[in-house]
Coordinates of C-alpha atoms in Angstrom, one line a residue:
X33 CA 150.8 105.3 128.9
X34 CA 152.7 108.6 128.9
X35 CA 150.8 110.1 132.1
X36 CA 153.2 113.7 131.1
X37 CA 153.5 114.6 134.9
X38 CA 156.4 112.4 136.3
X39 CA 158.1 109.0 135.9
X40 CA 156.7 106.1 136.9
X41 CA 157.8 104.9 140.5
X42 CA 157.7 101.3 141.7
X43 CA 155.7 100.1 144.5
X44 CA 156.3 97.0 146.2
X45 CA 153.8 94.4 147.2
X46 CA 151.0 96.8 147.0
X47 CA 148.2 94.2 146.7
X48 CA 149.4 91.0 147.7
X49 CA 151.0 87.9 146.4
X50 CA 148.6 87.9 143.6
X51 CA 149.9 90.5 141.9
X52 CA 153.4 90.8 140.8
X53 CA 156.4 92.1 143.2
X54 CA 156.1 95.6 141.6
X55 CA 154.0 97.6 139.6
X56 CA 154.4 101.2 138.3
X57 CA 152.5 104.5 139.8
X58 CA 152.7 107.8 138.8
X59 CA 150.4 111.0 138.9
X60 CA 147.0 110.4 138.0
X61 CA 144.2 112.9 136.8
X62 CA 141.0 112.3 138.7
X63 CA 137.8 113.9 137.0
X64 CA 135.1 114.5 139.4
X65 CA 131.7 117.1 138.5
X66 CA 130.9 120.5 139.0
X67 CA 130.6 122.7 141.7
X68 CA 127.9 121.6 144.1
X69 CA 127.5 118.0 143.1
X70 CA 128.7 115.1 145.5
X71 CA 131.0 114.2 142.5
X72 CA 133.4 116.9 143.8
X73 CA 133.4 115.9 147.9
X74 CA 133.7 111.9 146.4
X75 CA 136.3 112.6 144.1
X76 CA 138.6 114.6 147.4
X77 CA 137.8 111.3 149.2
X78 CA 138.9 109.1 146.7
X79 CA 142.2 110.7 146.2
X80 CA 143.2 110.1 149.3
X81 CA 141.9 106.7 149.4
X82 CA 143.9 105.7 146.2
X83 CA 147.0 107.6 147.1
X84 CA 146.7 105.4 150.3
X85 CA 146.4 102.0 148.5
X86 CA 148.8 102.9 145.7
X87 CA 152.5 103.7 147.3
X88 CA 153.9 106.4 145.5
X89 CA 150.2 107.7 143.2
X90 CA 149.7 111.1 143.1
X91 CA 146.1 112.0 142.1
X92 CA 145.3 115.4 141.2
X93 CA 141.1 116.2 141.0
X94 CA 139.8 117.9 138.8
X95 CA 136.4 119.3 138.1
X96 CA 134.2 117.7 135.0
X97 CA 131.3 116.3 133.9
X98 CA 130.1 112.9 132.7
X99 CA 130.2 113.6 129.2
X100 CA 133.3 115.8 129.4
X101 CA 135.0 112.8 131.4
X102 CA 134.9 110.3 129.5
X103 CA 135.9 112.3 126.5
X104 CA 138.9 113.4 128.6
X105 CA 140.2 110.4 128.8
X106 CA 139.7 109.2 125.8
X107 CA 142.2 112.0 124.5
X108 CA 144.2 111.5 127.2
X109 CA 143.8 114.6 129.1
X110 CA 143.0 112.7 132.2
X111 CA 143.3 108.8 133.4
X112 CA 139.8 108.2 135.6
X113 CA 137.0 109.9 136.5
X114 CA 133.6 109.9 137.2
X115 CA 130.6 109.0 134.7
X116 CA 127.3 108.5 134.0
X117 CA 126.4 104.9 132.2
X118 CA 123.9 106.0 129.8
X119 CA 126.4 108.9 128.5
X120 CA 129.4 106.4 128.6
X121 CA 127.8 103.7 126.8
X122 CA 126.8 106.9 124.4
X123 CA 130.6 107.4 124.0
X124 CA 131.9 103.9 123.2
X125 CA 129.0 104.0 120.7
X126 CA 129.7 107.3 119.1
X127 CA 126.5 108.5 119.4
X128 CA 125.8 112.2 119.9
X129 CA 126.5 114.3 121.4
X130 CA 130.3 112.3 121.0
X131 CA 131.8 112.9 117.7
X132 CA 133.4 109.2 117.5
X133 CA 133.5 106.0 118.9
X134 CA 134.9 106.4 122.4
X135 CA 137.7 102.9 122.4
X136 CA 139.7 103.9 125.6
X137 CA 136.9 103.6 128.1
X138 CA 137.0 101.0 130.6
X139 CA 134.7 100.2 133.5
X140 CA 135.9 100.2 136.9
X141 CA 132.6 100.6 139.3
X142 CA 129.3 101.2 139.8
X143 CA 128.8 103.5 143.0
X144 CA 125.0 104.7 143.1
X145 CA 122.0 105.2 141.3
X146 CA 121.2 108.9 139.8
X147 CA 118.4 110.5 139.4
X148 CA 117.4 112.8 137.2
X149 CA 115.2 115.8 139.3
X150 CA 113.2 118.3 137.6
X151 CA 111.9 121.1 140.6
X152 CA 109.3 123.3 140.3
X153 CA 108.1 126.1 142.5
X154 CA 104.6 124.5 144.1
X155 CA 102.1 127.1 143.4
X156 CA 103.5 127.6 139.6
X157 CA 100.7 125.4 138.1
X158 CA 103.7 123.4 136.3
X159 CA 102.6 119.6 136.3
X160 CA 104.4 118.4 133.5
X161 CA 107.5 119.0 130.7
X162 CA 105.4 120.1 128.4
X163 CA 104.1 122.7 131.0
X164 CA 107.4 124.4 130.0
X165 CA 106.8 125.7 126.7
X166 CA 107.8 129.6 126.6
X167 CA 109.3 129.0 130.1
X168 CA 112.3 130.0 131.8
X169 CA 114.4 126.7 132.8
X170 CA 118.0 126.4 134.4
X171 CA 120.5 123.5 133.9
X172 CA 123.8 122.6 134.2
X173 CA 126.4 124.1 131.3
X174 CA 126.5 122.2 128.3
X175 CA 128.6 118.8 128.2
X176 CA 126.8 118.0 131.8
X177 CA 124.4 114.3 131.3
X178 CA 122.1 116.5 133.4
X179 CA 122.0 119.3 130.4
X180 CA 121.6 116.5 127.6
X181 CA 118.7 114.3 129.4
X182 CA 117.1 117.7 129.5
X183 CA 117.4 118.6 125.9
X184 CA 115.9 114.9 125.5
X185 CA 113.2 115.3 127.6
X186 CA 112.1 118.1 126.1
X187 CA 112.4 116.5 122.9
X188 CA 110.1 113.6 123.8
X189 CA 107.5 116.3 124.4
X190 CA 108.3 117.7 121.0
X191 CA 110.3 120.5 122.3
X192 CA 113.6 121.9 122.4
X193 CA 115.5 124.8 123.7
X194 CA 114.6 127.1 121.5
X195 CA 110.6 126.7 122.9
X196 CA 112.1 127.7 126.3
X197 CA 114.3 129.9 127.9
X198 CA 117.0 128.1 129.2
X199 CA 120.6 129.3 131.7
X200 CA 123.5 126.6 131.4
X201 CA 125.0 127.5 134.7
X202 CA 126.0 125.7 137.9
X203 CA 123.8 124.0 140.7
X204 CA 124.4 127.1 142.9
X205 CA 123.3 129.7 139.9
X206 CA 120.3 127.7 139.8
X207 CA 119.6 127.6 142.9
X208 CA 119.7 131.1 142.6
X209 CA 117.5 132.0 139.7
X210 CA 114.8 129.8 141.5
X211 CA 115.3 131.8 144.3
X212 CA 114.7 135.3 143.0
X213 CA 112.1 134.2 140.3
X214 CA 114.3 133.8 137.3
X215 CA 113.6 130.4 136.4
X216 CA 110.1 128.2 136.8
X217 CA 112.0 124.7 136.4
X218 CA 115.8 123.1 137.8
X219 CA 116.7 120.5 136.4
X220 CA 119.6 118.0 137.0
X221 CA 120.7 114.7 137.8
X222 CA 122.4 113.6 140.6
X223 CA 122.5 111.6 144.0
X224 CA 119.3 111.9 146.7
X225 CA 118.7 114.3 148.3
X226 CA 120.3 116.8 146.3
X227 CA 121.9 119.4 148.0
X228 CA 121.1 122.1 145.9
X229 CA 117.3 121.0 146.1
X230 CA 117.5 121.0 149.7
X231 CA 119.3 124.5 149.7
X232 CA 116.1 126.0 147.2
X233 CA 113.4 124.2 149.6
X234 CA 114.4 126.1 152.7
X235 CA 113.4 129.7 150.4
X236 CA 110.5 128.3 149.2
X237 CA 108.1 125.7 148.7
X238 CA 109.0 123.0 145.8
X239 CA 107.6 120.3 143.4
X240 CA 109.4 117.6 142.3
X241 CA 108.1 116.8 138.8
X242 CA 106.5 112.8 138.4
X243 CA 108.3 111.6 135.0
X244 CA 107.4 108.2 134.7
X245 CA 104.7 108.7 131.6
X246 CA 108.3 109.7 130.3
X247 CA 110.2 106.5 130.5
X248 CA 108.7 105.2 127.6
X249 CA 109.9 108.3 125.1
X250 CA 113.3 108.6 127.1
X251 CA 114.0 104.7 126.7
X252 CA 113.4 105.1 122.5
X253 CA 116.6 107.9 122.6
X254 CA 118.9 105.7 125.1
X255 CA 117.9 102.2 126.2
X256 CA 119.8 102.7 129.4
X257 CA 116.9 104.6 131.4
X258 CA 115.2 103.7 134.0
X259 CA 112.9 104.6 136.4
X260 CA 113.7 105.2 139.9
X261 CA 111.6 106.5 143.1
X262 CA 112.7 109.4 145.4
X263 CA 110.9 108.3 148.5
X264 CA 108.4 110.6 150.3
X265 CA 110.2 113.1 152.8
X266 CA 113.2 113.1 150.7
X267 CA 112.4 117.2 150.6
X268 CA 110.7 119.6 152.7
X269 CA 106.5 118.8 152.3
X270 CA 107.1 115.9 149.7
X271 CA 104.1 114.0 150.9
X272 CA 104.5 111.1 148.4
X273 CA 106.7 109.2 146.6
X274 CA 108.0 110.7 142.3
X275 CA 109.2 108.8 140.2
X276 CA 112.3 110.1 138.3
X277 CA 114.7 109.5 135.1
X278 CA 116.8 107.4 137.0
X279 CA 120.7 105.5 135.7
X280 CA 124.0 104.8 137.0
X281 CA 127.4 106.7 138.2
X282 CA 130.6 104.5 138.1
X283 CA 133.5 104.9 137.9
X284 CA 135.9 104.9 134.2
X285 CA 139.5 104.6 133.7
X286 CA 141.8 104.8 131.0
X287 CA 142.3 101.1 129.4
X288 CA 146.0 101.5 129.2
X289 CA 146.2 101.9 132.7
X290 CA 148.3 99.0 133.9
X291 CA 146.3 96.2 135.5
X292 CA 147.5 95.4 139.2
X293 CA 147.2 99.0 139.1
X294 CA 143.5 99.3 138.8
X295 CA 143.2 96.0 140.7
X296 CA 144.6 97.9 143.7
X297 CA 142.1 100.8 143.2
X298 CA 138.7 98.8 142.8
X299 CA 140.0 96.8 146.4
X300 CA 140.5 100.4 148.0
X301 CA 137.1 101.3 147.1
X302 CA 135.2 98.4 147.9
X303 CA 137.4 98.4 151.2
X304 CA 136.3 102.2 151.8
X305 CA 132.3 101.9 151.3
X306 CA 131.3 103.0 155.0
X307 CA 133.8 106.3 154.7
X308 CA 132.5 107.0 151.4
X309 CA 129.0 106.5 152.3
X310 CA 129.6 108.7 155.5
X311 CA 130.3 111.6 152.6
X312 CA 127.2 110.6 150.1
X313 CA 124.2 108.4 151.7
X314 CA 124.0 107.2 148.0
X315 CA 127.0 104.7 148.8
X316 CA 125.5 103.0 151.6
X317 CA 124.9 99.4 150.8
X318 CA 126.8 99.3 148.4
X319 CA 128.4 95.6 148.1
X320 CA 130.7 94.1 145.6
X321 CA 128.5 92.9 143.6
X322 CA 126.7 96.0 142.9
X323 CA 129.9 97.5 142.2
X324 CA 130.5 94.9 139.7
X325 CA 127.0 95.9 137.6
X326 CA 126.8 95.2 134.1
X327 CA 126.0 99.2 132.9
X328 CA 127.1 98.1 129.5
X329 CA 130.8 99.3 129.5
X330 CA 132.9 96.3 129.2
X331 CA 135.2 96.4 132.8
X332 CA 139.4 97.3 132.7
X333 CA 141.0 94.0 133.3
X334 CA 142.9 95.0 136.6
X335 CA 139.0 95.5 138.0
X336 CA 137.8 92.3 136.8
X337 CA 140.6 90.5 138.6
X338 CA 139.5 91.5 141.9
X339 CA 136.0 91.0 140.9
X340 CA 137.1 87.7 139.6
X341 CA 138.2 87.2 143.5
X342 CA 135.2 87.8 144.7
X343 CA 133.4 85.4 142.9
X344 CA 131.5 87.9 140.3
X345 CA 132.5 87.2 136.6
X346 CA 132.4 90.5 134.7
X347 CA 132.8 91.4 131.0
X348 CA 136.0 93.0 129.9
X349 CA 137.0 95.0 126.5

């Protein structure tokens, strides 16, 4: 792969006997999230975990989003990145909002569940999507997974954007328009607890929107949902637990990538899980195994090696 940046250098024994006496690094282009998100604070952290593990890799970060990731590298604009499963598994399918069947997508991890939080000031009588109709609702720009599950939630309540008004801005902008009365809903997807929902709860009091009568409608446009539960106390006055839109963020790569290459990546990571976690809770616990989930992205061959290792048996492309 021609990573345009410089030539490959050599590094020697970087893994172990098990791989071969050298294998080539060279700069890599890391695609993390937007501004706000835990994507951006991981994606600093993993650089200098990789750079670390790989003598002689040079990894730039950039921001992104999950859809805009995986089409980046898929044109080669970047080599690995973070991504959302059911919007990768979107890509290699060709389904919208992807013009084509994505082919250079591999799997490389699972980190943490998402979920997928709509807030709601408490006293604005808004119990429900459909509440929404005629309302004004802030989300991330488009290209963000958060911005397309919210176009599909809408739709399974037979609406779309045009029934609302809607901002495509960052987390902080949002935070913002909630703040001064702008917006009735925030919606976005991401780790627990959000940061951003954590910075709007100190202004003012919050709902956290119950979607599980959703599931159903949101599992007929991408079989990949789930439900997950943010836990009572996750937020200021949450007195119960909500159920959310929940799926997973992993980690993609470039399938051209060379193998011991990636091998020596996935070790890093699942060698760096406590100083990962000690950036997002959402890491902690994280084992090997989970890492190794099958989010239906078939895994880069370097990754199944060392998950080979470690007695998990995973699919590749």
């Amino acid at each position: 792969m021609n990573f345009g940046l410089k030539p490959y250098l050599y590094l020697a024994c970087a893994v172990g006997a098990l791989l071969p006496a050298t294998a080539q690094a060279a700069d890599m282009r890391l695609m993390t999230g937007p501004q706000g998100g835990v994507w951006v604070p991981l994606g600093g952290q993993l650089k200098d975990i990789w750079e670390k593990a790989v003598p002689g890799l040079s990894v730039q970060a950039l921001p992104g989003a999950g859809i805009a990731n995986v089409r980046a590298i898929e044109e080669n604009k970047a080599e690995i990145g973070f991504g959302n499963s059911i919007s990768t598994v979107d890509g290699l399918a060709g389904n919208a909002p992807f013009p084509k069947k994505h082919t250079n997508i591999c799997n490389i991890a699972s980190l943490y569940p998402q979920y997928f939080q709509m807030v709601v000031p408490a006293n604005a009588g808004i119990n429900s999507v459909k509440d929404l109709k005629g309302k004004a609702i802030t989300t991330q720009p488009r290209g963000n997974t958060g911005e397309l599950i919210t176009g599909q939630l809408l739709k399974v309540h037979g609406l779309s954007y045009s029934d609302v008004k809607v901002s495509f801005v960052s987390y902080t902008d949002s935070v913002q328009q909630m703040q001064d009365g702008q917006a009735s809903a925030f919606s976005l997807g991401t780790a627990i607890p959000a940061g951003s929902i954590m910075d709007l709860a100190s202004s003012r009091d919050i709902k956290l929107l119950d979607l599980s009568a959703d599931l159903e409608g949101m599992k007929k446009l991408n079989p990949g949902y789930t439900l997950v539960t943010v836990p009572k106390g996750t937020y200021p006055k949450q007195d119960g637990d909500v159920k959310v839109i929940g799926y997973a963020t992993h980690l993609v790569a470039s399938c051209k990538l060379p193998a011991d290459q990636i091998y020596a990546m996935t070790k890093a990571v699942a060698e760096s899980i406590p100083a990962l976690a000690a950036t997002s809770k959402a890491v902690a616990g994280l084992t090997v195994k989970g890492m190794a989930e099958d989010v239906g992205v078939p895994f880069h061959p370097g990754a199944a090696k060392f998950y080979q290792e470690k007695g998990v048996t995973v699919a590749t492309q």
